[in-house]
Coordinates of C-alpha atoms (C1' of nucleotides) in Angstrom, one line a residue:
Chain A
M1 CA -26.6 -14.9 14.5
L2 CA -28.6 -18.0 15.1
D3 CA -27.1 -21.3 16.2
L4 CA -26.3 -23.3 13.1
K5 CA -27.1 -26.6 14.8
W6 CA -30.4 -25.3 15.9
V7 CA -31.2 -24.0 12.4
R8 CA -30.4 -27.4 11.0
A9 CA -32.7 -29.1 13.5
H10 CA -35.5 -26.6 13.2
P11 CA -35.6 -25.2 9.7
E12 CA -39.4 -24.8 9.8
Q13 CA -39.2 -22.5 12.8
V14 CA -36.6 -20.3 11.0
R15 CA -38.8 -20.3 7.9
E16 CA -41.8 -19.3 10.0
A17 CA -39.8 -16.5 11.6
L18 CA -38.8 -15.2 8.2
R19 CA -42.4 -15.3 7.1
R20 CA -43.5 -13.4 10.2
R21 CA -40.9 -10.7 9.3
H22 CA -42.1 -10.7 5.7
Q23 CA -38.6 -11.6 4.5
D24 CA -37.4 -13.7 1.7
E25 CA -36.8 -17.4 2.5
T26 CA -34.2 -18.1 -0.1
V27 CA -31.4 -17.3 2.3
L28 CA -32.5 -20.2 4.4
N29 CA -32.8 -22.6 1.5
E30 CA -29.4 -21.6 0.3
L31 CA -28.0 -22.0 3.8
L32 CA -29.4 -25.5 4.2
A33 CA -28.0 -26.6 0.8
K34 CA -24.6 -25.1 1.4
D35 CA -24.5 -26.5 4.9
E36 CA -25.1 -30.0 3.6
A37 CA -22.5 -29.8 1.0
W38 CA -20.0 -28.4 3.5
R39 CA -20.6 -31.2 6.0
A40 CA -20.1 -33.9 3.3
D41 CA -16.8 -32.4 2.1
L42 CA -15.7 -31.8 5.7
A43 CA -16.2 -35.5 6.5
A44 CA -14.1 -36.5 3.4
V45 CA -11.3 -34.1 4.2
E46 CA -11.2 -35.1 7.8
Q47 CA -10.8 -38.7 6.8
L48 CA -7.8 -37.8 4.8
K49 CA -6.3 -35.8 7.6
A50 CA -6.8 -38.7 10.0
E51 CA -4.9 -40.9 7.5
R52 CA -2.1 -38.2 7.3
N53 CA -1.8 -38.0 11.1
K54 CA -1.5 -41.7 11.4
A55 CA 1.1 -41.9 8.7
S56 CA 3.1 -39.0 10.1
E57 CA 3.3 -40.9 13.4
Q58 CA 4.5 -44.0 11.6
I59 CA 7.1 -42.0 9.7
A60 CA 8.4 -40.5 12.9
R61 CA 8.6 -43.8 14.6
G62 CA 10.1 -45.6 11.6
R63 CA 12.8 -42.9 11.2
K64 CA 13.7 -43.3 14.8
Q65 CA 14.3 -47.0 14.3
G66 CA 16.4 -46.4 11.2
E67 CA 13.8 -47.7 8.6
D68 CA 13.6 -46.5 5.1
V69 CA 10.5 -44.3 5.0
T70 CA 10.9 -42.6 1.6
A71 CA 8.1 -44.6 0.0
Q72 CA 5.6 -43.5 2.7
I73 CA 6.7 -39.9 2.5
E74 CA 6.1 -40.0 -1.3
R75 CA 2.7 -41.4 -0.8
M76 CA 1.9 -38.8 1.9
R77 CA 2.9 -36.0 -0.4
Q78 CA 0.1 -37.0 -2.7
V79 CA -2.4 -37.2 0.2
S80 CA -1.3 -33.8 1.3
D81 CA -2.1 -32.4 -2.2
Q82 CA -5.5 -33.9 -2.0
I83 CA -6.0 -32.4 1.4
S84 CA -5.1 -28.9 0.4
A85 CA -7.4 -29.1 -2.7
L86 CA -10.4 -30.3 -0.8
D87 CA -9.6 -28.1 2.2
G88 CA -9.9 -25.0 0.0
K89 CA -13.3 -26.1 -1.1
V90 CA -14.4 -26.8 2.5
R91 CA -13.3 -23.4 3.7
Q92 CA -15.1 -21.7 0.8
L93 CA -18.2 -23.6 1.7
E94 CA -17.7 -22.8 5.4
S95 CA -17.5 -19.1 4.9
A96 CA -20.4 -19.2 2.5
V97 CA -22.4 -20.9 5.3
R98 CA -21.3 -18.3 7.8
D99 CA -22.2 -15.4 5.5
L100 CA -25.6 -16.8 4.9
L101 CA -26.1 -17.3 8.6
L102 CA -25.1 -13.7 9.3
A103 CA -27.8 -12.7 6.8
I104 CA -30.6 -14.4 8.8
P105 CA -32.4 -12.1 11.3
N106 CA -33.2 -13.0 14.8
I107 CA -36.3 -15.0 15.7
P108 CA -39.1 -12.7 17.0
H109 CA -40.3 -13.5 20.5
A110 CA -43.7 -15.2 20.7
S111 CA -45.1 -12.1 22.3
V112 CA -44.3 -9.9 19.3
P113 CA -47.4 -8.8 17.5
E114 CA -47.8 -9.9 13.9
G115 CA -47.6 -7.1 11.3
R116 CA -46.3 -5.9 8.0
D117 CA -44.7 -2.6 9.2
D118 CA -45.0 0.2 11.7
R119 CA -48.7 0.6 11.1
D120 CA -49.2 -2.7 12.9
N121 CA -47.2 -1.8 16.0
V122 CA -49.2 -2.1 19.2
E123 CA -49.5 0.7 21.7
V124 CA -48.8 -0.6 25.2
R125 CA -49.4 2.5 27.3
R126 CA -49.5 6.3 27.3
W127 CA -48.2 8.7 29.8
G128 CA -49.1 12.4 30.2
E129 CA -51.5 14.6 28.2
P130 CA -50.4 16.4 25.0
R131 CA -50.6 20.1 25.9
T132 CA -53.2 22.3 24.4
F133 CA -51.8 25.6 23.2
E134 CA -53.5 29.0 23.6
F135 CA -51.5 30.2 20.7
T136 CA -50.2 28.6 17.4
P137 CA -47.1 26.6 18.5
L138 CA -44.0 26.7 16.2
A139 CA -42.1 23.7 15.0
H140 CA -38.7 23.4 16.7
W141 CA -36.8 24.3 13.5
D142 CA -38.6 27.6 13.4
L143 CA -38.1 28.1 17.1
G144 CA -34.4 27.3 16.5
V145 CA -34.0 30.0 14.0
Q146 CA -36.1 32.5 15.9
L147 CA -34.0 32.0 19.1
G148 CA -30.8 31.8 17.1
I149 CA -29.9 28.4 18.6
L150 CA -30.0 26.2 15.5
D151 CA -28.1 27.0 12.4
S152 CA -28.5 24.4 9.7
E153 CA -27.8 26.8 6.9
R154 CA -24.2 27.4 8.0
A155 CA -23.9 23.7 8.9
A156 CA -24.8 22.9 5.2
K157 CA -21.9 25.2 4.1
V158 CA -19.5 23.6 6.5
A159 CA -20.5 20.0 6.3
G160 CA -23.6 19.4 4.2
A161 CA -27.3 18.6 4.6
R162 CA -28.5 17.0 7.7
F163 CA -26.0 18.6 10.0
T164 CA -26.5 21.5 12.3
F165 CA -24.8 23.9 14.6
V166 CA -26.5 24.1 18.0
K167 CA -25.6 27.4 19.6
G168 CA -26.1 29.5 22.7
W169 CA -29.0 28.5 24.9
G170 CA -29.7 25.5 22.6
A171 CA -26.2 24.1 23.2
R172 CA -26.7 24.9 26.9
L173 CA -30.0 23.0 26.9
Q174 CA -28.5 20.0 25.1
R175 CA -25.5 19.9 27.5
A176 CA -28.0 20.0 30.5
L177 CA -30.1 17.2 29.0
T178 CA -27.0 15.1 28.5
N179 CA -25.9 15.5 32.0
F180 CA -29.3 15.0 33.4
M181 CA -29.8 11.7 31.6
L182 CA -26.3 10.4 32.5
D183 CA -26.8 11.4 36.2
L184 CA -30.2 9.7 36.3
H185 CA -29.0 6.4 34.9
V186 CA -25.8 6.4 36.9
K187 CA -27.0 7.6 40.3
E188 CA -30.5 6.2 40.4
H189 CA -30.6 3.2 37.9
G190 CA -27.2 1.7 38.6
Y191 CA -25.5 1.9 35.3
L192 CA -21.8 2.3 34.8
E193 CA -20.9 5.3 32.7
V194 CA -18.6 4.8 29.7
L195 CA -17.4 7.2 27.0
P196 CA -16.8 4.9 24.1
P197 CA -14.7 5.2 20.9
F198 CA -16.7 6.8 18.1
L199 CA -14.9 4.8 15.5
V200 CA -14.8 1.0 15.6
N201 CA -13.4 -1.9 13.5
R202 CA -15.3 -4.2 11.2
E203 CA -15.5 -7.1 13.8
S204 CA -17.4 -4.8 16.2
M205 CA -19.9 -3.9 13.5
I206 CA -20.4 -7.6 12.8
G207 CA -20.7 -8.3 16.5
T208 CA -23.8 -6.2 17.0
G209 CA -25.3 -7.0 13.6
Q210 CA -24.8 -3.7 11.6
L211 CA -22.5 -5.6 9.2
P212 CA -22.3 -7.2 6.8
K213 CA -25.9 -6.5 5.8
F214 CA -26.3 -2.8 6.4
A215 CA -23.0 -1.3 5.1
E216 CA -24.8 1.4 3.1
E217 CA -26.2 3.0 6.3
M218 CA -22.7 3.5 7.7
F219 CA -20.0 6.1 7.3
K220 CA -16.7 4.5 6.7
V221 CA -13.1 5.7 7.1
E222 CA -11.6 3.9 4.1
K223 CA -7.9 4.4 4.9
Q224 CA -7.9 2.8 8.3
D225 CA -10.9 0.4 7.7
L226 CA -12.8 1.9 10.6
Y227 CA -16.5 2.8 10.8
L228 CA -18.2 5.8 12.5
I229 CA -20.5 4.3 15.1
P230 CA -24.3 4.6 14.3
T231 CA -25.0 4.2 18.0
A232 CA -23.0 3.6 21.2
E233 CA -24.6 0.2 21.3
V234 CA -21.8 -0.9 19.0
P235 CA -18.7 -0.1 21.0
V236 CA -20.4 -0.7 24.4
T237 CA -21.8 -4.1 23.5
N238 CA -18.4 -5.1 22.0
I239 CA -16.7 -4.2 25.3
H240 CA -17.0 -7.8 26.2
R241 CA -16.5 -9.4 22.8
D242 CA -14.6 -12.7 22.9
E243 CA -14.8 -12.7 26.7
I244 CA -16.0 -15.1 29.3
L245 CA -17.9 -13.3 32.1
S246 CA -18.5 -14.8 35.5
T247 CA -22.0 -15.4 36.6
A248 CA -21.4 -13.3 39.7
D249 CA -20.7 -10.3 37.5
L250 CA -24.1 -10.5 35.8
P251 CA -26.1 -8.5 35.1
L252 CA -23.8 -5.7 33.8
Y253 CA -25.4 -2.3 33.1
Y254 CA -23.6 0.3 31.0
V255 CA -24.6 3.8 30.0
G256 CA -22.7 5.2 27.1
Y257 CA -22.8 8.7 25.7
S258 CA -21.7 9.3 22.1
S259 CA -22.3 11.1 18.9
C260 CA -23.9 8.8 16.3
F261 CA -23.4 8.8 12.6
R262 CA -25.8 7.5 10.0
A263 CA -25.8 7.8 6.3
E264 CA -29.5 6.8 6.1
A265 CA -29.4 5.8 2.4
G266 CA -32.9 5.9 1.1
A267 CA -34.2 8.4 3.7
Y268 CA -33.9 11.5 1.4
G269 CA -37.0 13.7 1.5
R270 CA -38.2 12.5 4.9
D271 CA -37.9 14.7 7.9
T272 CA -35.7 17.1 6.1
R273 CA -36.1 20.0 8.5
G274 CA -35.1 20.1 12.2
L275 CA -33.3 17.7 14.4
I276 CA -35.3 14.5 13.7
R277 CA -33.1 12.9 11.1
M278 CA -29.5 13.9 11.0
H279 CA -26.2 12.4 9.8
Q280 CA -24.8 13.2 13.2
F281 CA -26.7 13.2 16.5
E282 CA -26.0 12.6 20.1
K283 CA -27.4 9.9 22.2
V284 CA -27.3 8.4 25.7
E285 CA -27.4 4.6 25.3
L286 CA -28.2 1.9 27.9
V287 CA -26.6 -1.5 27.4
K288 CA -27.1 -4.7 29.5
F289 CA -25.5 -8.1 29.6
V290 CA -27.7 -10.5 31.5
L291 CA -28.4 -14.1 32.3
P292 CA -30.7 -15.6 29.6
Q293 CA -33.5 -16.5 32.0
T294 CA -33.8 -12.9 33.2
S295 CA -33.6 -11.0 29.8
Y296 CA -37.3 -10.3 29.4
D297 CA -37.6 -8.9 32.9
E298 CA -34.6 -6.9 32.2
L299 CA -36.2 -5.6 29.0
E300 CA -39.2 -4.2 31.0
K301 CA -36.8 -2.6 33.5
L302 CA -34.8 -1.1 30.7
V303 CA -37.9 0.4 29.1
N304 CA -38.9 1.8 32.6
D305 CA -35.4 3.4 32.9
A306 CA -35.8 5.1 29.6
E307 CA -39.3 6.2 30.4
A308 CA -38.1 7.8 33.6
V309 CA -36.3 10.4 31.5
L310 CA -39.4 11.5 29.8
Q311 CA -41.4 11.4 33.0
R312 CA -38.9 13.6 34.8
L313 CA -39.0 16.0 31.9
E314 CA -42.7 15.9 32.0
L315 CA -43.0 15.1 28.3
P316 CA -46.1 13.2 27.1
Y317 CA -45.2 9.9 25.5
R318 CA -46.4 6.4 24.6
V319 CA -44.8 3.0 24.6
V320 CA -45.2 0.9 21.5
C321 CA -44.4 -2.8 20.9
L322 CA -42.9 -3.2 17.4
S323 CA -44.7 -5.7 15.2
T324 CA -42.8 -8.5 13.4
G325 CA -42.6 -6.4 10.2
D326 CA -41.0 -3.4 11.9
L327 CA -38.6 -5.3 14.2
T328 CA -34.9 -4.6 13.5
F329 CA -32.6 -7.3 12.2
S330 CA -30.9 -8.4 15.4
S331 CA -33.8 -7.9 17.8
A332 CA -36.2 -10.5 19.3
K333 CA -38.5 -7.9 20.8
T334 CA -38.4 -4.1 20.8
Y335 CA -40.4 -1.4 22.5
D336 CA -40.2 2.1 21.1
L337 CA -40.8 5.2 23.2
E338 CA -42.5 7.9 21.2
V339 CA -42.7 11.5 22.5
W340 CA -45.4 13.9 21.7
M341 CA -44.2 16.3 19.0
P342 CA -46.7 19.3 18.5
S343 CA -45.2 20.1 15.0
Y344 CA -45.9 16.6 13.8
G345 CA -49.2 16.4 15.7
R346 CA -48.3 12.9 16.7
Y347 CA -45.9 10.8 18.7
V348 CA -42.4 10.5 17.4
E349 CA -39.8 7.8 18.1
I350 CA -37.3 8.9 20.8
S351 CA -36.0 5.6 22.1
S352 CA -35.9 2.0 21.0
C353 CA -35.4 -0.7 23.6
S354 CA -34.6 -4.3 22.5
N355 CA -33.8 -7.7 23.7
F356 CA -31.4 -9.4 21.3
E357 CA -31.4 -12.6 23.4
D358 CA -28.2 -14.5 22.4
Y359 CA -28.2 -13.2 18.8
Q360 CA -25.5 -10.6 19.3
A361 CA -23.7 -12.6 22.0
R362 CA -23.2 -15.4 19.6
R363 CA -21.9 -13.1 16.9
A364 CA -19.7 -11.3 19.3
N365 CA -18.8 -14.5 21.2
I366 CA -19.8 -13.2 24.7
R367 CA -20.2 -16.1 27.1
Y368 CA -20.4 -17.0 30.8
R369 CA -20.1 -20.1 32.9
P370 CA -23.4 -21.0 34.4
E371 CA -23.7 -21.3 38.2
G372 CA -22.6 -24.8 39.3
G373 CA -20.2 -25.2 36.4
G374 CA -20.8 -26.9 33.1
K375 CA -20.6 -25.6 29.5
L376 CA -20.0 -22.0 28.6
E377 CA -23.2 -20.3 27.5
F378 CA -24.0 -17.1 25.6
V379 CA -25.3 -14.1 27.7
H380 CA -28.3 -12.2 26.5
T381 CA -27.7 -8.6 25.5
L382 CA -30.1 -5.7 25.5
N383 CA -30.0 -2.0 24.8
G384 CA -32.1 1.1 24.6
S385 CA -31.8 4.8 24.0
G386 CA -32.0 6.7 27.2
L387 CA -32.6 9.0 25.1
A388 CA -31.8 10.3 21.7
I389 CA -30.7 13.8 22.7
G390 CA -31.4 15.8 19.5
R391 CA -35.0 14.6 19.5
T392 CA -35.3 15.4 23.2
V393 CA -34.0 18.9 22.5
A394 CA -36.7 19.2 19.8
A395 CA -39.4 17.9 22.1
V396 CA -38.5 20.3 24.9
L397 CA -38.4 23.3 22.6
E398 CA -41.8 22.4 21.1
N399 CA -43.6 21.3 24.2
Y400 CA -42.2 24.0 26.5
Q401 CA -42.6 27.0 24.2
R402 CA -44.5 30.0 25.4
A403 CA -46.5 32.7 23.7
D404 CA -43.7 35.2 24.0
G405 CA -41.3 33.0 22.1
T406 CA -39.3 31.9 25.1
I407 CA -38.8 28.3 26.3
Q408 CA -39.6 27.3 29.8
V409 CA -37.0 25.1 31.4
P410 CA -38.4 21.8 32.7
L411 CA -38.0 21.6 36.4
A412 CA -35.7 18.6 36.3
L413 CA -33.2 20.6 34.1
R414 CA -33.1 23.7 36.2
P415 CA -30.3 22.5 38.4
Y416 CA -28.3 22.0 35.2
M417 CA -29.1 25.5 33.9
D418 CA -28.2 27.7 36.8
G419 CA -31.7 27.5 38.0
I420 CA -33.2 29.7 35.3
E421 CA -36.9 29.4 34.7
A422 CA -36.9 30.1 31.0
F423 CA -34.6 31.1 28.2
P424 CA -33.5 33.4 26.8
P425 CA -33.7 34.9 30.3
R426 CA -34.7 38.5 30.6
G427 CA -31.9 41.0 30.2
L428 CA -29.3 38.3 29.5
Q429 CA -27.8 37.4 26.1
G430 CA -27.3 33.9 25.0
Chain B
rG1 C1' 6.5 6.7 13.2
rG2 C1' 11.4 3.9 15.1
rA3 C1' 13.9 0.1 18.3
rG4 C1' 13.3 -4.1 21.6
rG5 C1' 10.1 -7.8 24.2
rG6 C1' 5.6 -10.5 24.2
rG7 C1' 0.5 -12.9 22.5
rU8 C1' -0.7 -20.9 24.2
rG9 C1' -7.6 -23.6 26.8
rU10 C1' -11.3 -20.2 32.6
rC11 C1' -6.4 -18.3 34.7
rG12 C1' -0.9 -19.0 35.2
rU13 C1' 3.1 -21.2 32.8
rA14 C1' 6.1 -25.1 29.6
rA15 C1' 7.4 -27.7 24.9
rC16 C1' 16.1 -29.7 20.1
rG17 C1' 10.6 -29.3 13.5
rG18 C1' 7.7 -35.3 15.6
rU19 C1' 1.8 -33.7 16.6
rA20 C1' 0.4 -29.1 23.2
rG21 C1' 2.7 -30.9 28.9
rC22 C1' 2.4 -29.1 34.0
rG23 C1' 0.0 -26.2 37.9
rA24 C1' -4.2 -23.3 39.9
rA25 C1' -9.5 -22.1 40.2
rG26 C1' -14.4 -24.0 39.3
rC27 C1' -18.0 -28.2 38.7
rA28 C1' -19.5 -33.6 39.0
rG29 C1' -18.4 -38.4 40.9
rU30 C1' -15.7 -41.8 44.4
rC31 C1' -14.3 -41.8 49.7
rU32 C1' -16.4 -39.3 54.5
rU33 C1' -21.2 -38.4 59.9
rG34 C1' -20.0 -33.7 57.2
rA35 C1' -15.9 -31.0 55.3
rA36 C1' -10.9 -31.0 53.8
rA37 C1' -7.3 -34.0 51.4
rA38 C1' -6.7 -37.7 47.7
rC39 C1' -8.3 -40.0 43.1
rU40 C1' -11.2 -39.9 38.2
rG41 C1' -13.7 -37.0 34.7
rC42 C1' -15.3 -32.4 32.8
rC43 C1' -13.8 -27.6 32.5
rG44 C1' -12.1 -24.8 24.0
rG45 C1' -14.6 -25.3 18.7
rC46 C1' -16.6 -28.4 14.8
rC47 C1' -18.3 -33.1 12.3
rU48 C1' -20.3 -37.8 13.5
rU49 C1' -23.1 -43.6 11.2
rC50 C1' -22.1 -42.1 18.7
rG51 C1' -17.3 -46.4 17.4
rG52 C1' -14.8 -42.1 16.9
rG53 C1' -12.6 -38.3 13.9
rC54 C1' -10.9 -33.3 12.8
rC55 C1' -9.5 -28.5 14.2
rU56 C1' -7.5 -25.0 18.0
rU57 C1' -0.7 -21.9 20.4
rG58 C1' -3.1 -13.4 18.0
rC59 C1' -4.6 -13.3 12.3
rG60 C1' -3.2 -14.7 7.1
rG61 C1' 0.2 -17.0 3.8
rG62 C1' 4.9 -20.0 2.8
rU63 C1' 8.6 -24.1 3.5
rU64 C1' 8.0 -29.5 5.1
rC65 C1' 5.8 -36.2 5.0
rG66 C1' 4.9 -33.2 9.5
rA67 C1' 5.0 -26.1 12.2
rA68 C1' 3.4 -23.3 18.8
rU69 C1' 8.6 -24.0 16.9
rC70 C1' 11.6 -21.9 10.7
rC71 C1' 10.4 -17.8 6.8
rC72 C1' 7.0 -13.5 4.9
rG73 C1' 2.9 -10.0 5.7
rC74 C1' -0.7 -8.0 9.2
rC75 C1' -3.1 -7.0 14.2
rC76 C1' -2.9 -6.2 19.4
rC77 C1' -0.2 -5.5 24.3
rC78 C1' 4.3 -3.9 27.2
rU79 C1' 9.1 -0.9 27.5
rC80 C1' 12.1 3.0 25.5
rC81 C1' 12.6 7.0 21.8
rG82 C1' 10.2 10.6 18.4
rC83 C1' 5.7 13.5 17.3
rC84 C1' 1.2 15.4 19.4
rA85 C1' -4.3 17.9 22.1

RNA sequence: GGAGGGGUGUCGUAACGGUAGCGAAGCAGUCUUGAAAACUGCCGGCCUUCGGGCCUUGCGGGUUCGAAUCCCGCCCCCUCCGCCA
């Protein structure tokens, strides 16, 4: 969330940010009105409390000296009643202010291009050349059935639509990709590997910004009041919730592997086939906690770390800077990595790398003491997919398919697949 | 799930129901050739008309003029028992 004091002092900048995001300004107007009412009542109730504190002291002192204090106690009883009445109102206003503040998205960074939606995103660079096929390439869902490695029909029976079984060489490929990505980030990019909880509480969801605004997109376990994580970003960023980090520890780099669960309300009818849009998918997520003055350099490095995965796999991709209209709620600036997908005939999102500045840190209360002492300050948090594994499986299948229906194994993955050059290998069964 | 113990500021520890004390680390200032020591302040949050005021003892209620303290509910951690991959 934004700093309430800052919002109060710069309402026009917030209004401008909402305009750039093409979002309704009424939240802000409501916030400013409620905030003013809250502060007025707060001043009144605090005055009464000051009176009560003074009187209590007098009562204690008077009683010690054997004076009759019953009249004072009687008067204070009335003041106390006034306090509890007004206090209730103050608390109500305070939580209304907080709810409204939680509903205001982050301020886009000055370098974020203006735009209404994804059509206005700006391509930053391209890497690799989309392959030209000497035969008609198949979509990964068709390859999956042909090779017997994807089974969405039985998954529909067992779980429902938008789930799949990955089997045999497909499962093997996915496991290889997972290990390859984790090894790359741990051994070469300096991230600490974490296997996080896949269920988190409400506070964690608020901390990273999924709640309260996006409850419909989440799976919830009603009985225990827990949520299935939509990304490892949630548990991993919340590792340091309500903590004070020391400057010497920063920056902190984590890489978390998890399954991700998304209800995706409103997405029905889009990407219904294949591995692109699922209720459950696996992802390797990069999360950083950094000093504020370094966060934009760290964002560039984060994007490079995610790009390295695609480069090693020799998959053509492009980097896109999201426009103000396409930026996610908590993000100040986001780069998407889009991989070439022959079945779509275009680039498809496979990673999203964002700088949240102090927006999540303020919500999750993650602070540090600046070098040389002084006030505690909020860290900056960043995260990015490194990468979405299901979509990477799809990209490998489609980009590495051969005329005979087999899939060539990318060089970088061979150490993870017993050195085989393609699957299914000759004379071997999956 | 059951029994017992615990949760206090950056950390560690106190406080017969009378309004949160002491110690340590860090930072700034004074002193010093410099450093250490010593002293003072800061080192949680909010409001403010900048005088100050309010809040903060895991969370939420209750009793009371007044709650870290007493009562009720919940959460988390530790120990033991039970169950379990």
